[in-house]
Coordinates of C-alpha atoms in Angstrom, one line a residue:
M1 CA -5.8 -0.2 -14.9
D2 CA -5.7 -3.3 -17.1
L3 CA -4.9 -4.8 -20.5
R4 CA -4.2 -1.5 -22.1
A5 CA -2.6 -3.1 -25.1
G6 CA -4.7 -6.2 -25.2
R7 CA -8.1 -6.8 -26.8
P8 CA -11.3 -6.0 -24.8
W9 CA -13.0 -8.8 -22.9
A10 CA -16.2 -10.0 -24.5
P11 CA -19.4 -8.3 -23.3
L12 CA -20.3 -9.5 -19.8
L13 CA -23.4 -11.4 -19.1
G14 CA -25.8 -10.9 -16.2
G15 CA -27.8 -7.9 -15.3
A16 CA -28.7 -5.5 -12.6
A17 CA -31.7 -7.6 -11.4
I18 CA -29.5 -10.6 -10.6
T19 CA -26.9 -8.4 -9.1
T20 CA -29.4 -6.7 -6.8
V21 CA -30.5 -10.0 -5.3
V22 CA -26.9 -11.1 -4.6
A23 CA -26.0 -7.7 -3.3
L24 CA -28.9 -7.9 -0.9
I25 CA -27.8 -11.3 0.4
I26 CA -24.2 -10.1 0.9
T27 CA -25.3 -6.9 2.6
L28 CA -27.6 -8.8 5.0
A29 CA -24.8 -11.3 5.8
G30 CA -22.5 -8.4 6.6
S31 CA -25.1 -6.8 8.8
C32 CA -25.4 -10.0 11.0
G33 CA -22.3 -9.1 12.9
P34 CA -22.2 -6.9 16.0
D35 CA -22.1 -3.7 13.9
S36 CA -24.8 -3.0 11.4
P37 CA -23.8 -1.1 8.2
K38 CA -26.9 1.1 8.8
R39 CA -25.3 2.3 12.0
Q40 CA -21.6 2.3 11.2
A41 CA -19.9 3.1 7.9
K42 CA -16.1 3.2 7.6
P43 CA -14.8 6.4 5.9
S44 CA -13.2 6.0 2.5
P45 CA -9.8 4.4 2.7
R46 CA -8.5 7.5 1.0
T47 CA -10.2 9.8 3.5
S48 CA -7.7 12.0 5.4
A49 CA -6.8 11.2 9.0
P50 CA -5.2 14.4 10.4
A51 CA -2.6 14.2 13.2
S52 CA -4.9 16.5 15.3
P53 CA -8.4 15.4 16.2
P54 CA -10.6 15.7 13.1
A55 CA -13.9 17.5 12.9
P56 CA -16.9 15.2 13.3
A57 CA -17.4 14.6 9.6
P58 CA -16.9 10.9 8.7
P59 CA -18.8 8.2 10.6
V60 CA -17.0 6.5 13.4
P61 CA -15.4 3.1 12.5
S62 CA -17.1 0.0 14.0
P63 CA -15.4 -1.0 17.3
A64 CA -13.1 -4.0 17.4
S65 CA -14.8 -7.1 18.7
T66 CA -11.4 -8.2 20.2
P67 CA -8.3 -6.3 21.3
V68 CA -6.3 -8.4 18.8
P69 CA -7.2 -8.1 15.1
F70 CA -8.3 -11.3 13.5
V71 CA -5.7 -12.8 11.2
A72 CA -6.8 -15.4 8.7
P73 CA -5.1 -18.8 8.9
G74 CA -2.2 -19.0 6.6
Y75 CA -2.0 -15.3 6.1
S76 CA 1.4 -13.8 5.1
P77 CA 2.2 -10.3 3.8
L78 CA 4.1 -12.0 1.1
K79 CA 1.2 -14.1 -0.2
P80 CA -1.9 -12.9 -2.1
V81 CA -5.1 -12.8 -0.2
I82 CA -6.9 -13.1 -3.5
G83 CA -4.7 -15.2 -5.7
D84 CA -6.4 -15.0 -9.1
N85 CA -6.9 -11.9 -11.2
F86 CA -8.0 -9.0 -8.9
A87 CA -6.0 -6.0 -10.0
D88 CA -6.1 -2.4 -8.8
P89 CA -7.8 -3.3 -5.6
A90 CA -9.6 -0.9 -3.2
V91 CA -11.1 -1.9 0.1
I92 CA -13.6 -0.4 2.5
K93 CA -15.2 -1.6 5.7
V94 CA -18.9 -1.5 6.3
G95 CA -20.1 -2.8 9.7
A96 CA -18.2 -6.0 10.4
T97 CA -17.5 -6.8 6.7
Y98 CA -14.7 -5.7 4.4
Y99 CA -15.5 -5.1 0.7
A100 CA -12.8 -5.3 -2.0
Y101 CA -13.3 -4.0 -5.6
G102 CA -11.1 -4.7 -8.6
T103 CA -10.4 -4.1 -12.3
N104 CA -12.6 -6.1 -14.8
N105 CA -11.5 -9.7 -15.0
G106 CA -13.6 -11.2 -17.8
D107 CA -16.4 -12.3 -15.4
A108 CA -17.4 -8.9 -14.1
S109 CA -17.0 -5.2 -15.0
M110 CA -16.2 -4.7 -11.3
P111 CA -15.6 -7.9 -9.3
V112 CA -16.5 -7.6 -5.6
A113 CA -15.2 -9.7 -2.7
T114 CA -16.0 -9.8 1.0
A115 CA -14.1 -10.9 4.1
P116 CA -14.3 -10.6 7.9
S117 CA -10.9 -9.0 8.1
P118 CA -8.3 -7.4 5.8
T119 CA -6.3 -10.6 5.8
G120 CA -9.3 -12.7 4.7
P121 CA -10.6 -15.2 4.0
W122 CA -11.9 -13.4 0.9
I123 CA -14.9 -14.7 -1.0
K124 CA -15.7 -13.4 -4.4
A125 CA -19.3 -12.3 -5.0
P126 CA -21.0 -14.2 -7.9
A127 CA -22.5 -11.1 -9.4
D128 CA -21.1 -7.9 -11.0
G129 CA -20.9 -4.8 -8.9
L130 CA -21.2 -2.7 -12.1
A131 CA -23.5 -4.8 -14.3
Q132 CA -24.7 -1.7 -16.2
L133 CA -22.2 0.6 -17.9
P134 CA -22.9 4.2 -18.9
S135 CA -24.0 4.9 -22.5
W136 CA -20.6 6.4 -23.4
A137 CA -18.6 3.3 -22.3
D138 CA -17.5 0.2 -24.2
A139 CA -17.8 -3.1 -22.3
G140 CA -14.6 -4.9 -21.1
W141 CA -12.5 -1.9 -20.3
T142 CA -13.4 -0.9 -16.7
W143 CA -10.4 -0.3 -14.5
A144 CA -9.4 0.8 -11.0
P145 CA -12.7 1.2 -9.1
E146 CA -12.9 3.4 -6.0
V147 CA -15.9 3.1 -3.7
V148 CA -16.7 5.8 -1.1
P149 CA -19.1 5.0 1.7
P150 CA -22.0 7.4 2.5
Q151 CA -21.0 10.6 4.3
P152 CA -23.2 12.1 7.1
G153 CA -26.7 12.7 6.0
S154 CA -26.5 10.4 3.0
R155 CA -27.2 6.7 2.4
T156 CA -25.5 6.7 -1.0
Y157 CA -22.3 4.8 -1.9
L158 CA -20.2 6.4 -4.7
L159 CA -18.2 4.5 -7.3
Y160 CA -15.5 6.2 -9.4
F161 CA -14.3 4.0 -12.3
S162 CA -12.5 4.4 -15.6
A163 CA -13.9 2.9 -18.9
R164 CA -13.1 3.2 -22.6
R165 CA -15.1 5.9 -24.3
K166 CA -17.0 4.6 -27.4
G167 CA -15.4 5.6 -30.6
E168 CA -12.2 6.7 -28.9
D169 CA -9.0 4.9 -28.0
A170 CA -9.0 6.5 -24.6
Q171 CA -10.3 5.9 -21.1
C172 CA -12.6 8.4 -19.2
I173 CA -13.7 8.5 -15.6
G174 CA -17.3 7.9 -14.7
V175 CA -19.3 7.9 -11.4
A176 CA -22.0 5.6 -10.2
T177 CA -24.2 5.3 -7.1
A178 CA -25.7 2.5 -5.0
V179 CA -27.4 2.0 -1.7
S180 CA -25.4 -1.2 -0.9
P181 CA -21.6 -1.6 -0.8
A182 CA -22.0 -4.7 -3.0
G183 CA -23.9 -2.7 -5.7
P184 CA -25.4 -2.8 -8.1
F185 CA -23.9 0.6 -8.9
V186 CA -25.9 2.6 -11.4
P187 CA -23.9 5.1 -13.6
V188 CA -24.9 8.7 -13.4
A189 CA -26.5 9.8 -16.7
G190 CA -24.7 12.1 -19.1
D191 CA -21.1 12.6 -20.0
P192 CA -18.1 11.2 -18.1
L193 CA -17.0 13.0 -14.9
V194 CA -13.5 13.4 -16.3
C195 CA -12.4 12.9 -20.0
P196 CA -9.4 15.0 -21.1
L197 CA -9.0 13.5 -24.5
D198 CA -6.3 16.1 -25.4
L199 CA -4.2 14.4 -22.7
G200 CA -4.9 10.8 -23.8
G201 CA -7.9 10.3 -21.4
A202 CA -7.9 9.6 -17.7
I203 CA -7.6 6.5 -15.5
D204 CA -7.0 5.5 -11.8
P205 CA -9.6 7.6 -10.0
A206 CA -9.0 8.1 -6.2
S207 CA -11.2 9.8 -3.7
H208 CA -10.0 12.0 -0.9
I209 CA -12.2 13.7 1.7
D210 CA -10.5 16.4 3.6
A211 CA -11.0 17.1 7.4
D212 CA -13.6 19.8 6.6
G213 CA -15.6 17.4 4.4
T214 CA -14.4 18.9 1.1
R215 CA -14.3 16.2 -1.6
Y216 CA -11.5 15.7 -4.1
L217 CA -10.7 13.4 -6.9
L218 CA -7.3 12.4 -8.0
Y219 CA -6.5 10.7 -11.4
K220 CA -3.8 10.1 -13.9
T221 CA -3.8 11.4 -17.5
D222 CA -3.1 8.6 -19.8
A223 CA -0.9 9.8 -22.7
R224 CA 2.6 8.4 -22.1
E225 CA 4.5 11.6 -23.0
S226 CA 2.4 13.8 -20.6
A227 CA 1.3 11.2 -18.0
A228 CA 0.8 13.0 -14.7
I229 CA -1.4 12.9 -11.6
Y230 CA -4.1 15.6 -11.2
L231 CA -6.2 16.8 -8.3
M232 CA -9.8 18.2 -8.8
R233 CA -12.2 19.5 -6.2
L234 CA -15.7 18.1 -6.4
T235 CA -19.1 19.3 -5.5
P236 CA -20.3 18.3 -2.0
D237 CA -22.3 15.3 -3.4
G238 CA -19.1 14.1 -5.2
L239 CA -20.9 13.9 -8.5
R240 CA -19.5 16.9 -10.4
P241 CA -16.4 19.0 -10.8
A242 CA -16.3 22.1 -8.6
E243 CA -13.2 23.6 -10.2
T244 CA -10.6 22.9 -12.9
A245 CA -8.2 20.0 -12.2
K246 CA -4.6 20.8 -11.2
R247 CA -1.5 18.9 -12.2
I248 CA 0.3 18.0 -9.0
L249 CA 2.8 15.3 -9.9
G250 CA 4.8 14.2 -12.9
R251 CA 7.4 11.5 -13.6
G252 CA 10.9 12.0 -12.3
K253 CA 14.1 11.1 -14.2
D254 CA 14.8 8.2 -11.8
E255 CA 11.3 6.7 -12.2
P256 CA 10.5 4.1 -14.8
V257 CA 8.3 5.3 -17.7
L258 CA 5.4 7.1 -16.0
V259 CA 3.5 7.8 -12.7
E260 CA -0.1 6.6 -12.0
A261 CA -2.4 5.0 -9.4
P262 CA -2.5 7.9 -6.8
D263 CA -3.7 7.5 -3.3
L264 CA -3.8 10.5 -0.9
V265 CA -3.9 10.5 2.9
R266 CA -3.0 12.9 5.7
R267 CA -0.4 11.6 8.1
G268 CA 2.2 13.3 10.2
G269 CA 0.4 16.6 9.8
K270 CA 1.0 16.6 6.0
Y271 CA -0.5 15.2 2.8
V272 CA 1.1 12.0 1.7
L273 CA 0.6 11.0 -1.9
L274 CA 1.3 7.3 -2.7
Y275 CA 1.7 6.5 -6.4
S276 CA 3.0 3.9 -8.7
A277 CA 5.8 4.2 -11.3
G278 CA 6.4 2.1 -14.3
W279 CA 4.4 -0.2 -16.5
Y280 CA 2.0 -2.4 -14.5
F281 CA 2.9 -5.5 -16.6
K282 CA 6.6 -5.3 -15.9
S283 CA 8.6 -6.4 -12.8
N284 CA 10.0 -2.9 -12.2
Y285 CA 6.5 -1.6 -11.4
Q286 CA 6.8 0.0 -7.9
T287 CA 5.2 2.2 -5.2
R288 CA 6.7 5.6 -4.2
Y289 CA 5.4 8.6 -2.3
A290 CA 5.5 12.4 -2.2
V291 CA 4.6 14.9 0.6
A292 CA 3.0 18.4 0.8
S293 CA 1.9 20.8 3.4
S294 CA -1.1 21.9 1.3
I295 CA -3.5 19.6 -0.5
N296 CA -2.8 21.5 -3.7
G297 CA 1.0 21.1 -3.3
P298 CA 3.7 21.5 -4.1
Y299 CA 4.4 17.8 -3.6
E300 CA 8.0 16.9 -2.9
K301 CA 9.0 13.4 -3.8
A302 CA 10.6 11.5 -0.9
G303 CA 13.1 9.7 -3.1
R304 CA 12.2 6.4 -1.4
V305 CA 10.8 3.3 -3.0
V306 CA 8.0 2.0 -0.7
Q307 CA 7.6 -1.3 -2.7
S308 CA 9.5 -2.9 -5.5
T309 CA 10.3 -6.4 -6.7
G310 CA 13.8 -6.0 -5.4
A311 CA 12.7 -4.7 -2.0
Y312 CA 10.7 -7.9 -1.6
G313 CA 13.6 -10.0 -2.6
G314 CA 11.6 -11.2 -5.6
K315 CA 8.9 -12.7 -3.5
I316 CA 6.3 -10.3 -4.9
E317 CA 6.7 -9.1 -8.5
G318 CA 5.6 -5.6 -9.7
P319 CA 3.9 -4.4 -6.5
G320 CA 1.8 -1.3 -7.0
S321 CA -1.6 0.4 -7.3
A322 CA -1.5 0.8 -3.5
D323 CA -4.6 1.8 -1.5
V324 CA -4.6 2.7 2.2
L325 CA -7.3 1.0 4.3
S326 CA -7.9 2.3 7.8
D327 CA -9.9 0.6 10.5
E328 CA -9.9 0.4 14.3
S329 CA -6.7 -1.7 14.3
G330 CA -4.7 0.8 12.3
D331 CA -3.7 1.2 8.6
H332 CA -3.2 -1.5 6.0
L333 CA -1.7 -1.3 2.5
V334 CA -3.8 -3.0 -0.2
F335 CA -2.0 -3.5 -3.5
H336 CA -1.6 -5.9 -6.4
G337 CA 1.4 -8.0 -7.6
I338 CA 2.0 -10.0 -10.8
Q339 CA 1.0 -13.7 -10.6
D340 CA 1.4 -14.7 -14.3
Y341 CA 2.8 -13.2 -17.5
L342 CA 0.4 -13.9 -20.4
G343 CA 2.4 -12.1 -23.1
G344 CA 2.7 -8.5 -24.0
S345 CA 0.8 -6.3 -21.6
K346 CA -1.4 -9.1 -20.4
V347 CA -0.8 -10.2 -16.8
N348 CA -2.8 -11.7 -14.0
R349 CA -2.4 -9.7 -10.8
G350 CA -3.4 -10.9 -7.3
M351 CA -4.4 -8.8 -4.3
Y352 CA -2.1 -8.4 -1.3
V353 CA -2.6 -6.8 2.1
T354 CA 0.1 -5.8 4.6
P355 CA 0.2 -3.8 7.9
L356 CA 1.2 -0.2 7.4
A357 CA 2.7 2.2 9.9
W358 CA 3.9 5.8 9.7
D359 CA 7.1 7.3 10.9
G360 CA 5.8 10.8 10.6
T361 CA 5.1 11.0 6.9
R362 CA 7.2 7.9 6.0
P363 CA 5.2 4.8 5.2
V364 CA 6.6 1.5 6.6
I365 CA 5.2 -1.9 5.7
R366 CA 5.8 -5.5 6.7
G367 CA 7.5 -7.9 4.3
I368 CA 10.3 -5.6 3.2
A369 CA 13.7 -5.6 4.8
A370 CA 14.9 -2.4 6.4
R371 CA 18.6 -2.0 6.9
Y372 CA 20.0 0.0 9.9
E373 CA 23.7 0.8 9.7
A374 CA 25.4 0.0 13.0
E375 CA 27.3 3.3 13.0
R376 CA 24.0 5.0 13.7
A377 CA 23.4 3.0 16.8
R378 CA 23.6 4.4 20.3
L379 CA 27.1 3.3 21.1
N380 CA 27.0 4.0 24.9
G381 CA 30.7 4.7 25.1
C382 CA 31.8 1.1 24.6
A383 CA 32.3 1.0 20.8
S384 CA 33.6 3.3 18.1
T385 CA 32.8 3.9 14.4
F386 CA 35.6 3.2 11.9
K387 CA 35.9 3.0 8.2
R388 CA 35.8 -0.4 6.5
P389 CA 35.6 0.0 2.7
R390 CA 33.9 -3.4 2.1
A391 CA 31.3 -2.9 4.8
S392 CA 27.8 -1.7 4.2
G393 CA 28.0 2.1 4.1
D394 CA 31.8 1.7 4.3
K395 CA 31.7 1.8 8.1
A396 CA 31.3 -0.5 11.0
I397 CA 31.5 -0.4 14.8
G398 CA 33.6 -2.2 17.4
P399 CA 35.8 -3.6 18.7
F400 CA 33.6 -4.8 21.7
D401 CA 36.7 -5.6 23.7
R402 CA 35.2 -5.6 27.2
D403 CA 32.4 -7.6 28.9
G404 CA 28.9 -6.1 28.9
C405 CA 29.6 -3.7 26.1
L406 CA 26.1 -2.8 24.8
V407 CA 24.9 -0.9 21.7
E408 CA 21.3 -0.1 20.9
V409 CA 19.7 0.3 17.5
P410 CA 16.3 2.0 17.1
V411 CA 14.2 0.3 14.5
F412 CA 10.7 1.1 13.1
V413 CA 8.2 -1.6 12.1
A414 CA 4.6 -2.0 11.1
G415 CA 2.5 -4.6 12.9
T416 CA 3.1 -6.7 16.0
G417 CA 4.8 -10.1 15.6
S418 CA 7.9 -12.0 15.0
Y419 CA 10.6 -10.4 12.9
S420 CA 13.9 -11.7 11.5
V421 CA 17.0 -9.7 12.4
K422 CA 20.0 -10.2 10.1
I423 CA 23.3 -9.1 11.7
G424 CA 26.2 -8.3 9.4
Y425 CA 29.5 -8.6 11.1
A426 CA 33.3 -9.4 10.9
N427 CA 35.2 -11.4 13.5
R428 CA 38.9 -11.7 12.9
S429 CA 39.8 -12.6 16.5
G430 CA 40.6 -16.2 15.7
N431 CA 37.7 -17.6 17.8
A432 CA 33.9 -17.6 17.6
S433 CA 32.3 -14.8 19.7
R434 CA 28.9 -14.6 21.4
F435 CA 26.5 -11.6 21.6
E436 CA 23.2 -11.2 23.3
L437 CA 20.3 -9.8 21.2
T438 CA 17.3 -8.2 23.0
A439 CA 14.2 -6.4 21.7
N440 CA 13.0 -3.6 24.0
G441 CA 15.1 -5.1 26.8
A442 CA 13.3 -8.4 26.6
G443 CA 13.6 -11.9 25.1
P444 CA 17.4 -12.2 25.3
R445 CA 18.9 -14.7 22.8
T446 CA 22.4 -15.6 22.1
V447 CA 23.8 -15.1 18.6
R448 CA 27.1 -16.6 17.5
L449 CA 29.6 -14.7 15.4
R450 CA 31.8 -17.3 13.7
E451 CA 35.4 -16.5 12.8
S452 CA 35.7 -14.6 9.5
G453 CA 38.8 -13.8 7.5
G454 CA 40.2 -11.3 5.1
D455 CA 37.6 -8.8 3.9
D456 CA 34.6 -11.1 4.5
W457 CA 31.5 -9.7 6.1
P458 CA 29.2 -12.7 6.9
S459 CA 25.9 -12.5 8.6
T460 CA 23.8 -14.4 11.1
T461 CA 20.0 -14.2 11.8
A462 CA 17.8 -14.4 14.9
E463 CA 14.1 -13.9 15.5
V464 CA 12.7 -11.2 17.8
Q465 CA 9.2 -10.0 18.9
L466 CA 8.5 -6.4 18.0
K467 CA 5.6 -4.0 18.3
P468 CA 4.3 -1.4 15.8
G469 CA 6.3 1.8 15.7
W470 CA 9.8 2.4 17.2
N471 CA 11.6 -0.5 19.0
T472 CA 15.1 -0.8 20.4
L473 CA 17.3 -3.7 19.5
G474 CA 20.2 -4.3 21.9
L475 CA 23.5 -6.1 21.2
R476 CA 25.6 -6.9 24.2
R477 CA 29.0 -8.7 24.1
L478 CA 29.1 -12.0 26.1
D479 CA 32.5 -13.1 25.1
G480 CA 35.0 -12.8 22.3
R481 CA 35.3 -9.8 19.9
G482 CA 33.8 -8.6 16.7
Q483 CA 32.7 -5.7 14.5
I484 CA 29.1 -5.0 13.7
D485 CA 28.2 -3.8 10.2
Y486 CA 24.4 -3.5 10.1
L487 CA 21.1 -4.9 11.4
E488 CA 18.5 -5.7 8.8
V489 CA 14.9 -6.2 10.0
R490 CA 12.3 -8.1 8.0

């Protein structure tokens, strides 16, 4: 989704012939790795991954060439992997190569980039992945592409995209096909796949393939007053509707402006619907999620913000349009964040990638601090919970008045690596105190709790090594006293 209130880009140059040659070069380069795209094709990043072993429908992902996933030099979950304009990103893996697709950027209706890993380095293709638009579409208004790899018995890649319908101030959703993940994608002839003009049009298509192989398309209706997310079952080839679309999610009172950019996966035995809330060109744009036991709903909103400018401490602005990428190393969240404000609704947005893990149906990503209140720790009989009005959650634990007193705090993280642990505390004993911090019983390090006074609740920080999923942070008294308020992991 892009530049809704701005003028269209000028018609794009280039053509399908040039794109075909470049696409062939990119595809051959990708096939030179240990896994050929002809043999291995990663299922759509929005394809479901049930908790129980799935039926043998999607192709098996290519095997990892090393037990440790490659991480590009200089990568950080807080830095864009594509820094210039690459909005509404979606990523698939084919063989040993990752392909990213984005909203039109003035150079291409659908820019394409490739990389050897989700973290990069990403290289933009010189040609347009969608050089030819359908007869119903105006140039310069193609948004939010979604590419689906071939399913068993097929060699066809599908592209779902939104474009402005000629003669209408509204977007519609089209579908195109290709034999290469780099394109050129050729639009299917005829009318758009989805075009509810009475609801302001449709944008943000997202594919979901259920465990039994049934195809679905999600999208957002575009009129502000009635903006909502819809689900529609498709024919087995993914080219036509199989039934009338159903409204599955609308805006909540606590959500800014509207909901959009759906992405559906199956985790923790349920359907998890990620979506964005707010205007994409404002800093309060954010990612949320809802959960359902049936693909048709009802979807219950979790009431949690997965991503926001505030959650990132301002280090990423307006994070949203999230897309789940799955490979042999696990899940990753691909999304965009605002790089530059150009006036009005015009912004440049870069592409980010961060490790993603699941605590049941709850998505957890790197780069965002998660606070764990100390009163929820395993106190092991050596500390008590008491009220402290100025403490986080109005409670703290203590007093840690004997040697060896140990409390344990379970924490959940995404991705292996070094994490910063911020410890909120109070120490009114008159002297500095020392505690030992461990992660999963290893890597002990000493943290110093300086003397504090009055109602102050200062903090200190230490680094620990954690693994994906649940970990246990231990705090053991070495000397002195103190009260622990919270542990915050980033």
